[in-house]
Each structure stands twice: as C-alpha cells, then as structure tokens.
Amino acid sequence: RFDDYVHGWAKWREAGNVSGHLDFWSNDPFTCYRPISMQVSRYTCSDVFEYPEYLNVTQAVNNMMMTEYLGIVEAYQESICLLRTKLTGTLPAFCDCSNATAWGLFDGIQEDHDSQPHSLSDYSEAVIADIDAITFADRELYRAAVERFQGEVRDVEKQFGTNILCRDLTSDPTLKYVLAPLAD
C-alpha cells in the first residue's frame, strides 16, 4: 500500500539511512530507488546511485537555473510551447491559450499509467506528514522551478504578443499544497 511505502521511507530517513551508495537496490527497504527529495538528489549528485547525506537545495536550484530547458508537468502544453519556441524560434498556433480553438489543436500525449484518480483528501494527515518528510527539499526546488518557468513563459509571451500561460501557477489550486512552505 502507498501509505506503508511512504511511511517506511519516512522512517528510514528519520533513522539516517538514506545516504550512501545504492547497491543495485539491495540495501534499501523496498529494493528500489530512494524517493527522498529525488529531484534535489539528481540535481546535485556526482554519481547516479550516490545519495548525499546532506541535500544541498541551494546547489540544486543553481544547477536547475543553468539547465537549458525547464518544463513543468502541471503546465505540460505550455512547457511544450516553451520548448518548441526555444528550439525553433517560432511559436506554434496551439500555444495561444486565449484562443480555445487554437489551444485545442495541441496533440500531446498524456499517459496516466492506469492510475486511479486521487487527491490529497484521500490520505490521512500522517501520510501527508510522511510525504512532507521525504519531499522537503524537492518542494523548495519546485517552487524555484515554477518561478523560473513562469518568467520564461512571460518573456516568450511578450516576444510573440501571445498568451501561453492563462493562469498563475503560484495561485493554481492544484499546486497549492506543493507550492506552500512546509510547516516547521
């Protein structure tokens, strides 16, 4: 079950067992990758299977800022528009979010991997606390990534005189939880 999985990792992190080299999944409780602030780990690692003792969010944000392209999964179509503009110097018609017909021309692929619809309200406060415990650094990185993404989109909008992002991600209700600062 998901809550057992998250709780197991939160306890493993609390015990200080999440740093070091991953030895082909043999030294982890669930014999899989370590989901402890995984994005920060990837943005700061020197080896793909090395998990640092200390997660350096500042370094992760700096490295993310140097990444040539950044997309946000919750703004998938807008992310593709930004990528296409960076690659080609042109803005596809399906990038005009103020034109429903043009916006509808986007032929993106959305894979749900047969997951069932769910929301935060499906989980107990204990599960949410465990999720917070294993994603604490990633949330800081994500906030910085959303800020960068929105800035880049706004620059492209000015360049082409077209609305690409017809919402403010920082006030999007679906992102409210993940963008909110963690409670102490």
PDB file of C-alpha atoms in Angstrom:
ATOM      1  CA  ARG A   1       0.000   0.000   0.000  1.00  0.00           C
ATOM      2  CA  PHE A   2       1.060   3.557  -0.732  1.00  0.00           C
ATOM      3  CA  ASP A   3       0.842   4.749   2.863  1.00  0.00           C
ATOM      4  CA  ASP A   4       3.048   1.853   4.065  1.00  0.00           C
ATOM      5  CA  TYR A   5       5.595   2.653   1.354  1.00  0.00           C
ATOM      6  CA  VAL A   6       5.728   6.366   2.227  1.00  0.00           C
ATOM      7  CA  HIS A   7       5.824   5.654   5.950  1.00  0.00           C
ATOM      8  CA  GLY A   8       8.659   3.166   5.503  1.00  0.00           C
ATOM      9  CA  TRP A   9      10.769   5.726   3.663  1.00  0.00           C
ATOM     10  CA  ALA A  10       9.964   8.473   6.165  1.00  0.00           C
ATOM     11  CA  LYS A  11      11.128   6.198   8.998  1.00  0.00           C
ATOM     12  CA  TRP A  12      14.248   5.202   7.063  1.00  0.00           C
ATOM     13  CA  ARG A  13      15.075   8.885   6.505  1.00  0.00           C
ATOM     14  CA  GLU A  14      14.417   9.706  10.172  1.00  0.00           C
ATOM     15  CA  ALA A  15      16.861   6.936  11.157  1.00  0.00           C
ATOM     16  CA  GLY A  16      19.521   8.453   8.873  1.00  0.00           C
ATOM     17  CA  ASN A  17      19.639   5.503   6.488  1.00  0.00           C
ATOM     18  CA  VAL A  18      19.137   7.202   3.144  1.00  0.00           C
ATOM     19  CA  SER A  19      22.608   8.444   2.245  1.00  0.00           C
ATOM     20  CA  GLY A  20      25.365   6.483   0.604  1.00  0.00           C
ATOM     21  CA  HIS A  21      25.693   4.357  -2.492  1.00  0.00           C
ATOM     22  CA  LEU A  22      22.707   2.430  -3.775  1.00  0.00           C
ATOM     23  CA  ASP A  23      23.981  -1.088  -4.417  1.00  0.00           C
ATOM     24  CA  PHE A  24      21.588  -2.234  -7.129  1.00  0.00           C
ATOM     25  CA  TRP A  25      18.623  -1.828  -4.811  1.00  0.00           C
ATOM     26  CA  SER A  26      19.853  -4.495  -2.426  1.00  0.00           C
ATOM     27  CA  ASN A  27      20.354  -2.220   0.575  1.00  0.00           C
ATOM     28  CA  ASP A  28      17.001  -0.446   0.582  1.00  0.00           C
ATOM     29  CA  PRO A  29      13.827  -1.475   2.396  1.00  0.00           C
ATOM     30  CA  PHE A  30      11.749  -1.602  -0.781  1.00  0.00           C
ATOM     31  CA  THR A  31      14.545  -2.673  -3.173  1.00  0.00           C
ATOM     32  CA  CYS A  32      14.033   0.310  -5.437  1.00  0.00           C
ATOM     33  CA  TYR A  33      15.268   3.853  -5.934  1.00  0.00           C
ATOM     34  CA  ARG A  34      15.295   6.176  -2.941  1.00  0.00           C
ATOM     35  CA  PRO A  35      12.455   8.689  -3.220  1.00  0.00           C
ATOM     36  CA  ILE A  36      13.966  11.103  -0.697  1.00  0.00           C
ATOM     37  CA  SER A  37      13.801  14.518  -2.390  1.00  0.00           C
ATOM     38  CA  MET A  38      14.783  12.773  -5.584  1.00  0.00           C
ATOM     39  CA  GLN A  39      14.990  15.850  -7.795  1.00  0.00           C
ATOM     40  CA  VAL A  40      17.372  17.638  -5.452  1.00  0.00           C
ATOM     41  CA  SER A  41      19.436  14.452  -5.257  1.00  0.00           C
ATOM     42  CA  ARG A  42      19.634  14.249  -9.058  1.00  0.00           C
ATOM     43  CA  TYR A  43      20.496  17.932  -9.462  1.00  0.00           C
ATOM     44  CA  THR A  44      23.404  17.611  -7.021  1.00  0.00           C
ATOM     45  CA  CYS A  45      24.736  14.082  -7.438  1.00  0.00           C
ATOM     46  CA  SER A  46      28.165  13.141  -8.694  1.00  0.00           C
ATOM     47  CA  ASP A  47      27.043   9.560  -9.397  1.00  0.00           C
ATOM     48  CA  VAL A  48      23.549   8.436 -10.331  1.00  0.00           C
ATOM     49  CA  PHE A  49      23.469   5.883  -7.499  1.00  0.00           C
ATOM     50  CA  GLU A  50      25.027   8.116  -4.853  1.00  0.00           C
ATOM     51  CA  TYR A  51      22.698   9.704  -2.303  1.00  0.00           C
ATOM     52  CA  PRO A  52      24.239  12.540  -0.291  1.00  0.00           C
ATOM     53  CA  GLU A  53      23.986  12.782   3.471  1.00  0.00           C
ATOM     54  CA  TYR A  54      23.048  16.458   3.171  1.00  0.00           C
ATOM     55  CA  LEU A  55      20.682  17.678   0.446  1.00  0.00           C
ATOM     56  CA  ASN A  56      22.012  20.983  -0.856  1.00  0.00           C
ATOM     57  CA  VAL A  57      18.908  22.794  -2.094  1.00  0.00           C
ATOM     58  CA  THR A  58      20.883  25.926  -2.988  1.00  0.00           C
ATOM     59  CA  GLN A  59      23.173  23.929  -5.282  1.00  0.00           C
ATOM     60  CA  ALA A  60      20.172  22.109  -6.785  1.00  0.00           C
ATOM     61  CA  VAL A  61      18.410  25.416  -7.530  1.00  0.00           C
ATOM     62  CA  ASN A  62      21.598  26.859  -9.043  1.00  0.00           C
ATOM     63  CA  ASN A  63      22.016  23.777 -11.237  1.00  0.00           C
ATOM     64  CA  MET A  64      18.350  23.896 -12.263  1.00  0.00           C
ATOM     65  CA  MET A  65      18.759  27.539 -13.205  1.00  0.00           C
ATOM     66  CA  MET A  66      21.629  26.557 -15.523  1.00  0.00           C
ATOM     67  CA  THR A  67      19.548  23.871 -17.233  1.00  0.00           C
ATOM     68  CA  GLU A  68      18.894  24.927 -20.810  1.00  0.00           C
ATOM     69  CA  TYR A  69      15.251  23.942 -20.783  1.00  0.00           C
ATOM     70  CA  LEU A  70      12.762  23.529 -17.969  1.00  0.00           C
ATOM     71  CA  GLY A  71       9.189  22.284 -18.180  1.00  0.00           C
ATOM     72  CA  ILE A  72       6.511  21.848 -15.534  1.00  0.00           C
ATOM     73  CA  VAL A  73       4.364  18.734 -15.798  1.00  0.00           C
ATOM     74  CA  GLU A  74       1.294  20.590 -14.461  1.00  0.00           C
ATOM     75  CA  ALA A  75       1.740  23.006 -17.366  1.00  0.00           C
ATOM     76  CA  TYR A  76       2.549  20.375 -19.961  1.00  0.00           C
ATOM     77  CA  GLN A  77       1.174  22.125 -23.044  1.00  0.00           C
ATOM     78  CA  GLU A  78       2.761  25.409 -22.011  1.00  0.00           C
ATOM     79  CA  SER A  79       6.047  23.556 -21.430  1.00  0.00           C
ATOM     80  CA  ILE A  80       5.942  22.112 -24.939  1.00  0.00           C
ATOM     81  CA  CYS A  81       5.261  25.612 -26.295  1.00  0.00           C
ATOM     82  CA  LEU A  82       8.305  26.950 -24.455  1.00  0.00           C
ATOM     83  CA  LEU A  83      10.469  24.092 -25.725  1.00  0.00           C
ATOM     84  CA  ARG A  84       9.313  24.484 -29.326  1.00  0.00           C
ATOM     85  CA  THR A  85       9.993  28.219 -29.185  1.00  0.00           C
ATOM     86  CA  LYS A  86      13.481  27.665 -27.774  1.00  0.00           C
ATOM     87  CA  LEU A  87      14.238  25.043 -30.431  1.00  0.00           C
ATOM     88  CA  THR A  88      12.731  26.732 -33.484  1.00  0.00           C
ATOM     89  CA  GLY A  89      12.342  30.421 -32.649  1.00  0.00           C
ATOM     90  CA  THR A  90       8.679  30.160 -33.645  1.00  0.00           C
ATOM     91  CA  LEU A  91       5.504  29.832 -31.606  1.00  0.00           C
ATOM     92  CA  PRO A  92       3.022  27.137 -32.729  1.00  0.00           C
ATOM     93  CA  ALA A  93      -0.645  28.140 -33.076  1.00  0.00           C
ATOM     94  CA  PHE A  94      -1.652  25.689 -30.314  1.00  0.00           C
ATOM     95  CA  CYS A  95       0.220  27.873 -27.834  1.00  0.00           C
ATOM     96  CA  ASP A  96      -2.371  30.661 -27.734  1.00  0.00           C
ATOM     97  CA  CYS A  97      -4.298  29.873 -24.563  1.00  0.00           C
ATOM     98  CA  SER A  98      -6.650  32.816 -25.116  1.00  0.00           C
ATOM     99  CA  ASN A  99      -7.923  31.142 -28.320  1.00  0.00           C
ATOM    100  CA  ALA A 100      -9.802  27.940 -27.388  1.00  0.00           C
ATOM    101  CA  THR A 101      -9.804  26.672 -30.979  1.00  0.00           C
ATOM    102  CA  ALA A 102      -6.046  27.128 -31.406  1.00  0.00           C
ATOM    103  CA  TRP A 103      -5.335  25.752 -27.915  1.00  0.00           C
ATOM    104  CA  GLY A 104      -7.376  22.659 -28.780  1.00  0.00           C
ATOM    105  CA  LEU A 105      -5.080  21.863 -31.720  1.00  0.00           C
ATOM    106  CA  PHE A 106      -2.400  20.546 -29.348  1.00  0.00           C
ATOM    107  CA  ASP A 107      -1.893  16.844 -29.970  1.00  0.00           C
ATOM    108  CA  GLY A 108       0.055  15.963 -26.857  1.00  0.00           C
ATOM    109  CA  ILE A 109       0.261  12.553 -25.306  1.00  0.00           C
ATOM    110  CA  GLN A 110      -0.947  12.183 -21.759  1.00  0.00           C
ATOM    111  CA  GLU A 111      -0.151   8.873 -20.095  1.00  0.00           C
ATOM    112  CA  ASP A 112      -1.751   8.054 -16.763  1.00  0.00           C
ATOM    113  CA  HIS A 113      -0.238   4.555 -16.430  1.00  0.00           C
ATOM    114  CA  ASP A 114      -3.693   3.273 -15.450  1.00  0.00           C
ATOM    115  CA  SER A 115      -3.547   5.108 -12.122  1.00  0.00           C
ATOM    116  CA  GLN A 116      -6.828   5.844 -10.449  1.00  0.00           C
ATOM    117  CA  PRO A 117      -7.911   9.446  -9.848  1.00  0.00           C
ATOM    118  CA  HIS A 118      -6.887  10.636  -6.402  1.00  0.00           C
ATOM    119  CA  SER A 119      -6.399  13.773  -4.346  1.00  0.00           C
ATOM    120  CA  LEU A 120      -4.720  14.827  -1.120  1.00  0.00           C
ATOM    121  CA  SER A 121      -8.024  14.420   0.701  1.00  0.00           C
ATOM    122  CA  ASP A 122      -7.722  10.655   0.071  1.00  0.00           C
ATOM    123  CA  TYR A 123      -4.790  10.462   2.501  1.00  0.00           C
ATOM    124  CA  SER A 124      -4.543  10.815   6.257  1.00  0.00           C
ATOM    125  CA  GLU A 125      -2.601  13.602   7.953  1.00  0.00           C
ATOM    126  CA  ALA A 126       0.013  11.005   8.908  1.00  0.00           C
ATOM    127  CA  VAL A 127       0.561  10.043   5.267  1.00  0.00           C
ATOM    128  CA  ILE A 128       0.792  13.709   4.264  1.00  0.00           C
ATOM    129  CA  ALA A 129       3.368  14.271   7.035  1.00  0.00           C
ATOM    130  CA  ASP A 130       5.383  11.307   5.743  1.00  0.00           C
ATOM    131  CA  ILE A 131       5.228  12.681   2.187  1.00  0.00           C
ATOM    132  CA  ASP A 132       6.456  16.032   3.511  1.00  0.00           C
ATOM    133  CA  ALA A 133       9.302  14.261   5.310  1.00  0.00           C
ATOM    134  CA  ILE A 134      10.608  12.634   2.133  1.00  0.00           C
ATOM    135  CA  THR A 135      10.000  15.534  -0.277  1.00  0.00           C
ATOM    136  CA  PHE A 136      11.014  18.516   1.846  1.00  0.00           C
ATOM    137  CA  ALA A 137      13.946  19.625  -0.334  1.00  0.00           C
ATOM    138  CA  ASP A 138      12.170  18.910  -3.626  1.00  0.00           C
ATOM    139  CA  ARG A 139       9.406  21.312  -2.685  1.00  0.00           C
ATOM    140  CA  GLU A 140      11.897  24.177  -2.404  1.00  0.00           C
ATOM    141  CA  LEU A 141      13.396  23.255  -5.769  1.00  0.00           C
ATOM    142  CA  TYR A 142       9.943  23.005  -7.338  1.00  0.00           C
ATOM    143  CA  ARG A 143       8.946  26.477  -6.125  1.00  0.00           C
ATOM    144  CA  ALA A 144      12.089  27.896  -7.747  1.00  0.00           C
ATOM    145  CA  ALA A 145      11.411  25.929 -10.935  1.00  0.00           C
ATOM    146  CA  VAL A 146       7.840  27.237 -11.194  1.00  0.00           C
ATOM    147  CA  GLU A 147       9.092  30.795 -10.703  1.00  0.00           C
ATOM    148  CA  ARG A 148      11.722  30.355 -13.437  1.00  0.00           C
ATOM    149  CA  PHE A 149       9.237  28.659 -15.777  1.00  0.00           C
ATOM    150  CA  GLN A 150       6.638  31.392 -15.408  1.00  0.00           C
ATOM    151  CA  GLY A 151       9.260  34.072 -16.016  1.00  0.00           C
ATOM    152  CA  GLU A 152      10.472  32.379 -19.201  1.00  0.00           C
ATOM    153  CA  VAL A 153       6.911  31.915 -20.447  1.00  0.00           C
ATOM    154  CA  ARG A 154       6.106  35.579 -19.775  1.00  0.00           C
ATOM    155  CA  ASP A 155       9.214  36.585 -21.770  1.00  0.00           C
ATOM    156  CA  VAL A 156       8.069  34.475 -24.746  1.00  0.00           C
ATOM    157  CA  GLU A 157       4.555  35.904 -24.437  1.00  0.00           C
ATOM    158  CA  LYS A 158       5.968  39.423 -24.717  1.00  0.00           C
ATOM    159  CA  GLN A 159       8.193  38.426 -27.624  1.00  0.00           C
ATOM    160  CA  PHE A 160       5.283  36.983 -29.640  1.00  0.00           C
ATOM    161  CA  GLY A 161       2.388  39.043 -28.258  1.00  0.00           C
ATOM    162  CA  THR A 162       0.534  35.818 -27.415  1.00  0.00           C
ATOM    163  CA  ASN A 163      -0.805  34.402 -24.162  1.00  0.00           C
ATOM    164  CA  ILE A 164       0.752  30.998 -23.463  1.00  0.00           C
ATOM    165  CA  LEU A 165       0.003  30.600 -19.765  1.00  0.00           C
ATOM    166  CA  CYS A 166      -3.512  31.790 -18.968  1.00  0.00           C
ATOM    167  CA  ARG A 167      -3.154  31.202 -15.244  1.00  0.00           C
ATOM    168  CA  ASP A 168      -0.743  31.962 -12.459  1.00  0.00           C
ATOM    169  CA  LEU A 169       0.724  28.646 -11.344  1.00  0.00           C
ATOM    170  CA  THR A 170       1.501  30.038  -7.901  1.00  0.00           C
ATOM    171  CA  SER A 171      -2.228  30.509  -7.258  1.00  0.00           C
ATOM    172  CA  ASP A 172      -3.387  27.358  -9.094  1.00  0.00           C
ATOM    173  CA  PRO A 173      -5.470  25.325  -6.601  1.00  0.00           C
ATOM    174  CA  THR A 174      -3.984  22.032  -7.870  1.00  0.00           C
ATOM    175  CA  LEU A 175      -0.498  23.260  -6.913  1.00  0.00           C
ATOM    176  CA  LYS A 176      -1.447  24.972  -3.646  1.00  0.00           C
ATOM    177  CA  TYR A 177      -0.125  22.150  -1.467  1.00  0.00           C
ATOM    178  CA  VAL A 178       3.170  21.562  -3.235  1.00  0.00           C
ATOM    179  CA  LEU A 179       3.999  25.269  -3.518  1.00  0.00           C
ATOM    180  CA  ALA A 180       3.152  26.060   0.091  1.00  0.00           C
ATOM    181  CA  PRO A 181       6.060  26.339   2.522  1.00  0.00           C
ATOM    182  CA  LEU A 182       6.452  23.341   4.798  1.00  0.00           C
ATOM    183  CA  ALA A 183       5.302  23.761   8.376  1.00  0.00           C
ATOM    184  CA  ASP A 184       8.077  23.585  10.947  1.00  0.00           C
TER     185      ASP A 184
END
